[in-house]
Amino acid sequence: MNPVATQSSQDTIATFEKHVIPNYGRFPISLVRGEGSNVWDAEGQRYLDLFPGWGCNILGHCPPAVVQAIQEQAAHLIHIPNSWYTEPQGKFAEALTTRGFGQAFFCNSGAEAVEAAIKLARLHTPENRHRIITFENGFHGRTMAATTATAQPKYHQGLGPLMAGFRYARFNDVDSVRELIDDEACAIMIEPVQGEGGVNIPSDDFLAELRQMADDNDLLLIFDEVQTCMGRTGTWFGYQQWNVQPDIITLAKGLAGGVACGGILAKEEIAPSLRPGMHASTFGGNPLAMAAGLATVETIENENLLDNVTEMSARFQSHFEALQEELPIIRELRVRGMMIGVDLTIPAGPAVGKCMQRGVLVNATHDTVVRLLPALNVTARQVDEGCEVIADVLREMAAEV
């Protein structure tokens, strides 16, 4: 038994079965402790976590500076409403906007950030313009507006009627966007890199062409950076990879090093349209999350983690390119910083369980894609260890075809 655990995995599972709504598919282990890219279960088994917190734990598990910031802040202020000013919120907003642009609004999650961006786009444009263009295979969250913005029919089943005011274009297809622009359109919203949709990377000019199209038609350009923010791609924000300036970006997941936190950045001339009384978030910008976010920014800079992302990304790429030459089941490799998708010709789901049995945690998405979102501070040794296990698993799966 792990000394941190108070009960076995099986006992915890039994408690869940009796008292927790079963709306998640869960793996049959109870995790009790984490450190960096390692995590341990109640029985003491170690796992190398290459998908920590679904990308939220951008510095791995329990980064010391974030832990210390939370502990110190909790001794002073845990929560006060946004009726007052706090030092942590001002300092974190400054840290984000000086590395990005504009002004910040804070909430608790990516879906809330998307809701804020949608509201701001509609508030800033004329009342007759309300329609937002999003993209097939995108993912924007689980609230009703965010679900409607998510152009994947599997997430719409049984939830109708969905919200009005959304149309879906094809990713990397400017003509399909142009066909949807009319007098009711107010914004284009896109993930710079589609994460849940399979780690889909835009062609070199696609985002710039969307910028031009938005300017030509008086539309706002929104980048959903919930997954690509905070150095995930090797720059502070994903838009900086393509040097395309959006009007609004949404933020969450790794924003506060694993503490629940979301937000948007909006250009200074647009931000005031989110005027008092039109939008709010009770826990948004709370001192704990803000202190954790500021510690996350400082850790990324103090430990030169943007450089580490570039180096480790190349290392992952090298491992998987060699494997692709060996295994015909690897159809395509898509890598951008610490976003890695290995697209297979066969279902990717079995790889998750097989890797977990060998002590490595990964994800499968979009039916055929093995997806990794490693922490920014993953080490070369951990990259090699993880790739060796994944390679063994994919060889085993290839032999079964």
Short mmCIF file of N, CA and C in Angstrom, two decimals, residues 239-347:
data_model
loop_
_atom_site.label_atom_id
_atom_site.label_comp_id
_atom_site.label_asym_id
_atom_site.label_seq_id
_atom_site.Cartn_x
_atom_site.Cartn_y
_atom_site.Cartn_z
N TYR A 239 -0.85 31.40 -31.06
CA TYR A 239 -0.90 32.33 -32.20
C TYR A 239 0.49 32.85 -32.56
N GLN A 240 1.40 32.87 -31.58
CA GLN A 240 2.75 33.36 -31.83
C GLN A 240 3.55 32.40 -32.71
N GLN A 241 3.12 31.15 -32.83
CA GLN A 241 3.78 30.20 -33.72
C GLN A 241 3.62 30.61 -35.19
N TRP A 242 2.47 31.26 -35.49
CA TRP A 242 2.18 31.63 -36.88
C TRP A 242 2.23 33.14 -37.10
N ASN A 243 2.55 33.87 -36.03
CA ASN A 243 2.62 35.33 -36.11
C ASN A 243 1.33 35.93 -36.67
N VAL A 244 0.21 35.41 -36.20
CA VAL A 244 -1.11 35.92 -36.60
C VAL A 244 -1.81 36.44 -35.34
N GLN A 245 -2.12 37.72 -35.32
CA GLN A 245 -2.71 38.34 -34.14
C GLN A 245 -4.24 38.21 -34.15
N PRO A 246 -4.81 37.42 -33.25
CA PRO A 246 -6.28 37.36 -33.16
C PRO A 246 -6.81 38.55 -32.35
N ASP A 247 -8.13 38.67 -32.30
CA ASP A 247 -8.75 39.74 -31.50
C ASP A 247 -9.00 39.29 -30.06
N ILE A 248 -9.28 38.00 -29.90
CA ILE A 248 -9.57 37.42 -28.59
C ILE A 248 -8.92 36.04 -28.54
N ILE A 249 -8.34 35.67 -27.41
CA ILE A 249 -7.94 34.28 -27.20
C ILE A 249 -8.57 33.76 -25.90
N THR A 250 -8.94 32.50 -25.91
CA THR A 250 -9.45 31.85 -24.70
C THR A 250 -8.33 31.04 -24.07
N LEU A 251 -8.35 30.95 -22.73
CA LEU A 251 -7.27 30.31 -21.97
C LEU A 251 -7.85 29.39 -20.91
N ALA A 252 -7.15 28.31 -20.60
CA ALA A 252 -7.52 27.44 -19.47
C ALA A 252 -6.48 26.33 -19.37
N LYS A 253 -6.91 25.12 -19.04
CA LYS A 253 -6.05 23.94 -18.85
C LYS A 253 -4.78 24.28 -18.08
N GLY A 254 -3.65 24.49 -18.72
CA GLY A 254 -2.39 24.69 -18.02
C GLY A 254 -2.20 26.07 -17.45
N LEU A 255 -3.22 26.91 -17.54
CA LEU A 255 -3.07 28.34 -17.20
C LEU A 255 -2.54 28.56 -15.79
N ALA A 256 -2.96 27.73 -14.82
CA ALA A 256 -2.53 27.92 -13.43
C ALA A 256 -1.86 26.66 -12.89
N GLY A 257 -1.16 25.95 -13.76
CA GLY A 257 -0.35 24.82 -13.33
C GLY A 257 -1.14 23.67 -12.70
N GLY A 258 -2.40 23.51 -13.09
CA GLY A 258 -3.23 22.42 -12.58
C GLY A 258 -4.35 22.89 -11.67
N VAL A 259 -4.32 24.13 -11.23
CA VAL A 259 -5.42 24.70 -10.45
C VAL A 259 -6.50 25.18 -11.43
N ALA A 260 -7.77 24.98 -11.08
CA ALA A 260 -8.86 25.37 -11.98
C ALA A 260 -8.79 26.87 -12.27
N CYS A 261 -8.66 27.21 -13.55
CA CYS A 261 -8.55 28.62 -13.94
C CYS A 261 -8.77 28.73 -15.44
N GLY A 262 -9.58 29.70 -15.85
CA GLY A 262 -9.77 30.00 -17.26
C GLY A 262 -9.73 31.50 -17.45
N GLY A 263 -9.75 31.92 -18.71
CA GLY A 263 -9.73 33.35 -18.95
C GLY A 263 -9.74 33.67 -20.42
N ILE A 264 -9.83 34.94 -20.73
CA ILE A 264 -9.65 35.39 -22.11
C ILE A 264 -8.70 36.59 -22.08
N LEU A 265 -8.02 36.80 -23.20
CA LEU A 265 -7.34 38.05 -23.47
C LEU A 265 -8.03 38.67 -24.68
N ALA A 266 -8.34 39.96 -24.59
CA ALA A 266 -9.00 40.66 -25.69
C ALA A 266 -8.25 41.95 -25.97
N LYS A 267 -8.21 42.34 -27.24
CA LYS A 267 -7.58 43.61 -27.60
C LYS A 267 -8.21 44.74 -26.79
N GLU A 268 -7.41 45.75 -26.49
CA GLU A 268 -7.86 46.84 -25.62
C GLU A 268 -9.06 47.58 -26.18
N GLU A 269 -9.18 47.66 -27.51
CA GLU A 269 -10.32 48.38 -28.09
C GLU A 269 -11.59 47.53 -28.09
N ILE A 270 -11.45 46.23 -27.84
CA ILE A 270 -12.60 45.33 -27.82
C ILE A 270 -13.04 45.01 -26.40
N ALA A 271 -12.10 44.89 -25.49
CA ALA A 271 -12.36 44.43 -24.12
C ALA A 271 -13.49 45.19 -23.42
N PRO A 272 -13.59 46.53 -23.54
CA PRO A 272 -14.64 47.25 -22.81
C PRO A 272 -16.07 46.85 -23.18
N SER A 273 -16.26 46.16 -24.31
CA SER A 273 -17.61 45.73 -24.68
C SER A 273 -18.14 44.67 -23.71
N LEU A 274 -17.26 44.02 -22.96
CA LEU A 274 -17.69 43.10 -21.89
C LEU A 274 -17.94 43.96 -20.65
N ARG A 275 -18.99 44.74 -20.73
CA ARG A 275 -19.21 45.80 -19.74
C ARG A 275 -19.83 45.26 -18.46
N PRO A 276 -19.76 46.01 -17.35
CA PRO A 276 -20.31 45.55 -16.06
C PRO A 276 -21.77 45.13 -16.19
N GLY A 277 -22.07 43.99 -15.58
CA GLY A 277 -23.43 43.47 -15.57
C GLY A 277 -23.73 42.51 -16.70
N MET A 278 -22.89 42.47 -17.74
CA MET A 278 -23.15 41.60 -18.89
C MET A 278 -22.49 40.23 -18.76
N HIS A 279 -21.48 40.13 -17.91
CA HIS A 279 -20.83 38.84 -17.73
C HIS A 279 -20.04 38.86 -16.43
N ALA A 280 -19.90 37.69 -15.79
CA ALA A 280 -19.17 37.61 -14.53
C ALA A 280 -18.86 36.16 -14.23
N SER A 281 -18.03 35.93 -13.21
CA SER A 281 -17.70 34.59 -12.75
C SER A 281 -17.37 34.68 -11.26
N THR A 282 -18.22 34.07 -10.42
CA THR A 282 -18.08 34.24 -8.97
C THR A 282 -16.68 33.86 -8.47
N PHE A 283 -16.20 32.70 -8.90
CA PHE A 283 -14.87 32.26 -8.45
C PHE A 283 -13.76 32.70 -9.39
N GLY A 284 -14.11 33.27 -10.53
CA GLY A 284 -13.11 33.67 -11.51
C GLY A 284 -12.12 34.67 -10.94
N GLY A 285 -10.85 34.43 -11.19
CA GLY A 285 -9.82 35.35 -10.70
C GLY A 285 -9.58 35.28 -9.22
N ASN A 286 -9.98 34.16 -8.58
CA ASN A 286 -9.81 34.06 -7.12
C ASN A 286 -8.32 34.03 -6.76
N PRO A 287 -7.97 34.51 -5.58
CA PRO A 287 -6.55 34.67 -5.22
C PRO A 287 -5.74 33.39 -5.33
N LEU A 288 -6.30 32.23 -5.00
CA LEU A 288 -5.54 30.98 -5.07
C LEU A 288 -5.11 30.68 -6.51
N ALA A 289 -6.08 30.75 -7.43
CA ALA A 289 -5.77 30.46 -8.84
C ALA A 289 -4.80 31.48 -9.40
N MET A 290 -4.97 32.74 -9.02
CA MET A 290 -4.08 33.79 -9.55
C MET A 290 -2.65 33.59 -9.04
N ALA A 291 -2.49 33.25 -7.79
CA ALA A 291 -1.16 32.99 -7.24
C ALA A 291 -0.52 31.79 -7.93
N ALA A 292 -1.34 30.75 -8.17
CA ALA A 292 -0.82 29.56 -8.86
C ALA A 292 -0.42 29.90 -10.29
N GLY A 293 -1.22 30.72 -10.96
CA GLY A 293 -0.91 31.11 -12.33
C GLY A 293 0.38 31.91 -12.42
N LEU A 294 0.55 32.84 -11.50
CA LEU A 294 1.77 33.65 -11.50
C LEU A 294 3.00 32.77 -11.24
N ALA A 295 2.87 31.81 -10.33
CA ALA A 295 3.99 30.89 -10.07
C ALA A 295 4.28 30.02 -11.29
N THR A 296 3.24 29.69 -12.05
CA THR A 296 3.44 28.91 -13.28
C THR A 296 4.24 29.71 -14.30
N VAL A 297 3.87 30.97 -14.49
CA VAL A 297 4.61 31.82 -15.43
C VAL A 297 6.07 31.93 -15.01
N GLU A 298 6.30 32.19 -13.73
CA GLU A 298 7.67 32.37 -13.23
C GLU A 298 8.49 31.08 -13.39
N THR A 299 7.86 29.93 -13.15
CA THR A 299 8.58 28.66 -13.30
C THR A 299 8.97 28.41 -14.75
N ILE A 300 8.05 28.69 -15.67
CA ILE A 300 8.35 28.49 -17.10
C ILE A 300 9.55 29.33 -17.51
N GLU A 301 9.61 30.57 -17.02
CA GLU A 301 10.73 31.44 -17.40
C GLU A 301 12.01 31.08 -16.64
N ASN A 302 11.89 30.87 -15.33
CA ASN A 302 13.09 30.60 -14.53
C ASN A 302 13.78 29.31 -14.95
N GLU A 303 13.01 28.33 -15.43
CA GLU A 303 13.58 27.03 -15.81
C GLU A 303 13.74 26.88 -17.33
N ASN A 304 13.59 27.99 -18.06
CA ASN A 304 13.77 27.97 -19.53
C ASN A 304 12.96 26.85 -20.19
N LEU A 305 11.72 26.71 -19.78
CA LEU A 305 10.93 25.58 -20.27
C LEU A 305 10.46 25.73 -21.71
N LEU A 306 10.40 26.96 -22.23
CA LEU A 306 10.04 27.09 -23.65
C LEU A 306 11.13 26.44 -24.51
N ASP A 307 12.39 26.62 -24.10
CA ASP A 307 13.48 25.95 -24.83
C ASP A 307 13.39 24.44 -24.68
N ASN A 308 13.01 23.99 -23.46
CA ASN A 308 12.90 22.54 -23.25
C ASN A 308 11.79 21.94 -24.12
N VAL A 309 10.71 22.70 -24.31
CA VAL A 309 9.62 22.22 -25.18
C VAL A 309 10.16 21.96 -26.58
N THR A 310 10.93 22.91 -27.10
CA THR A 310 11.48 22.75 -28.46
C THR A 310 12.39 21.52 -28.54
N GLU A 311 13.26 21.35 -27.53
CA GLU A 311 14.20 20.22 -27.55
C GLU A 311 13.48 18.88 -27.40
N MET A 312 12.55 18.80 -26.45
CA MET A 312 11.87 17.53 -26.23
C MET A 312 10.88 17.21 -27.35
N SER A 313 10.32 18.25 -27.96
CA SER A 313 9.44 18.02 -29.10
C SER A 313 10.21 17.35 -30.24
N ALA A 314 11.42 17.84 -30.50
CA ALA A 314 12.26 17.24 -31.55
C ALA A 314 12.62 15.80 -31.19
N ARG A 315 12.82 15.54 -29.90
CA ARG A 315 13.18 14.18 -29.46
C ARG A 315 12.00 13.22 -29.68
N PHE A 316 10.78 13.66 -29.29
CA PHE A 316 9.60 12.84 -29.57
C PHE A 316 9.47 12.59 -31.08
N GLN A 317 9.63 13.66 -31.85
CA GLN A 317 9.47 13.55 -33.30
C GLN A 317 10.45 12.52 -33.86
N SER A 318 11.68 12.56 -33.41
CA SER A 318 12.70 11.63 -33.90
C SER A 318 12.32 10.19 -33.58
N HIS A 319 11.89 9.95 -32.34
CA HIS A 319 11.48 8.59 -31.95
C HIS A 319 10.34 8.09 -32.84
N PHE A 320 9.32 8.92 -33.00
CA PHE A 320 8.13 8.45 -33.72
C PHE A 320 8.35 8.38 -35.24
N GLU A 321 9.23 9.23 -35.77
CA GLU A 321 9.54 9.12 -37.20
C GLU A 321 10.22 7.78 -37.49
N ALA A 322 11.13 7.38 -36.60
CA ALA A 322 11.80 6.08 -36.78
C ALA A 322 10.78 4.95 -36.70
N LEU A 323 9.83 5.08 -35.78
CA LEU A 323 8.82 4.04 -35.62
C LEU A 323 7.88 4.01 -36.83
N GLN A 324 7.60 5.20 -37.38
CA GLN A 324 6.72 5.26 -38.55
C GLN A 324 7.34 4.52 -39.74
N GLU A 325 8.66 4.60 -39.89
CA GLU A 325 9.32 3.88 -40.98
C GLU A 325 9.22 2.37 -40.78
N GLU A 326 9.10 1.96 -39.52
CA GLU A 326 9.06 0.53 -39.20
C GLU A 326 7.65 -0.04 -39.28
N LEU A 327 6.64 0.76 -38.88
CA LEU A 327 5.28 0.23 -38.73
C LEU A 327 4.31 0.87 -39.72
N PRO A 328 3.78 0.10 -40.65
CA PRO A 328 2.81 0.66 -41.62
C PRO A 328 1.51 1.12 -40.95
N ILE A 329 1.23 0.69 -39.72
CA ILE A 329 -0.02 1.12 -39.07
C ILE A 329 0.04 2.60 -38.67
N ILE A 330 1.22 3.22 -38.70
CA ILE A 330 1.30 4.65 -38.40
C ILE A 330 1.07 5.42 -39.70
N ARG A 331 -0.13 6.04 -39.80
CA ARG A 331 -0.52 6.73 -41.03
C ARG A 331 0.11 8.12 -41.11
N GLU A 332 0.13 8.82 -39.98
CA GLU A 332 0.65 10.19 -39.99
C GLU A 332 1.12 10.57 -38.59
N LEU A 333 2.17 11.35 -38.53
CA LEU A 333 2.69 11.87 -37.26
C LEU A 333 2.50 13.38 -37.25
N ARG A 334 1.83 13.90 -36.19
CA ARG A 334 1.58 15.35 -36.11
C ARG A 334 2.11 15.86 -34.76
N VAL A 335 3.12 16.72 -34.82
CA VAL A 335 3.79 17.19 -33.60
C VAL A 335 3.90 18.71 -33.64
N ARG A 336 3.47 19.39 -32.61
CA ARG A 336 3.71 20.83 -32.43
C ARG A 336 4.02 21.05 -30.95
N GLY A 337 5.27 21.28 -30.64
CA GLY A 337 5.67 21.44 -29.24
C GLY A 337 5.32 20.20 -28.44
N MET A 338 4.66 20.42 -27.31
CA MET A 338 4.23 19.30 -26.47
C MET A 338 2.80 18.88 -26.80
N MET A 339 2.43 18.91 -28.06
CA MET A 339 1.19 18.32 -28.58
C MET A 339 1.60 17.30 -29.62
N ILE A 340 1.32 16.05 -29.36
CA ILE A 340 1.81 14.97 -30.22
C ILE A 340 0.66 14.03 -30.56
N GLY A 341 0.43 13.83 -31.85
CA GLY A 341 -0.59 12.91 -32.31
C GLY A 341 0.01 11.88 -33.23
N VAL A 342 -0.21 10.60 -32.93
CA VAL A 342 0.25 9.50 -33.78
C VAL A 342 -1.00 8.87 -34.37
N ASP A 343 -1.27 9.18 -35.64
CA ASP A 343 -2.50 8.73 -36.29
C ASP A 343 -2.29 7.33 -36.88
N LEU A 344 -3.12 6.39 -36.46
CA LEU A 344 -2.98 4.99 -36.87
C LEU A 344 -4.01 4.62 -37.94
N THR A 345 -3.74 3.53 -38.62
CA THR A 345 -4.72 2.98 -39.56
C THR A 345 -5.70 2.06 -38.86
N ILE A 346 -5.51 1.85 -37.57
CA ILE A 346 -6.36 0.97 -36.75
C ILE A 346 -6.83 1.75 -35.53
N PRO A 347 -7.86 1.27 -34.81
CA PRO A 347 -8.30 1.98 -33.60
C PRO A 347 -7.17 2.16 -32.60
#
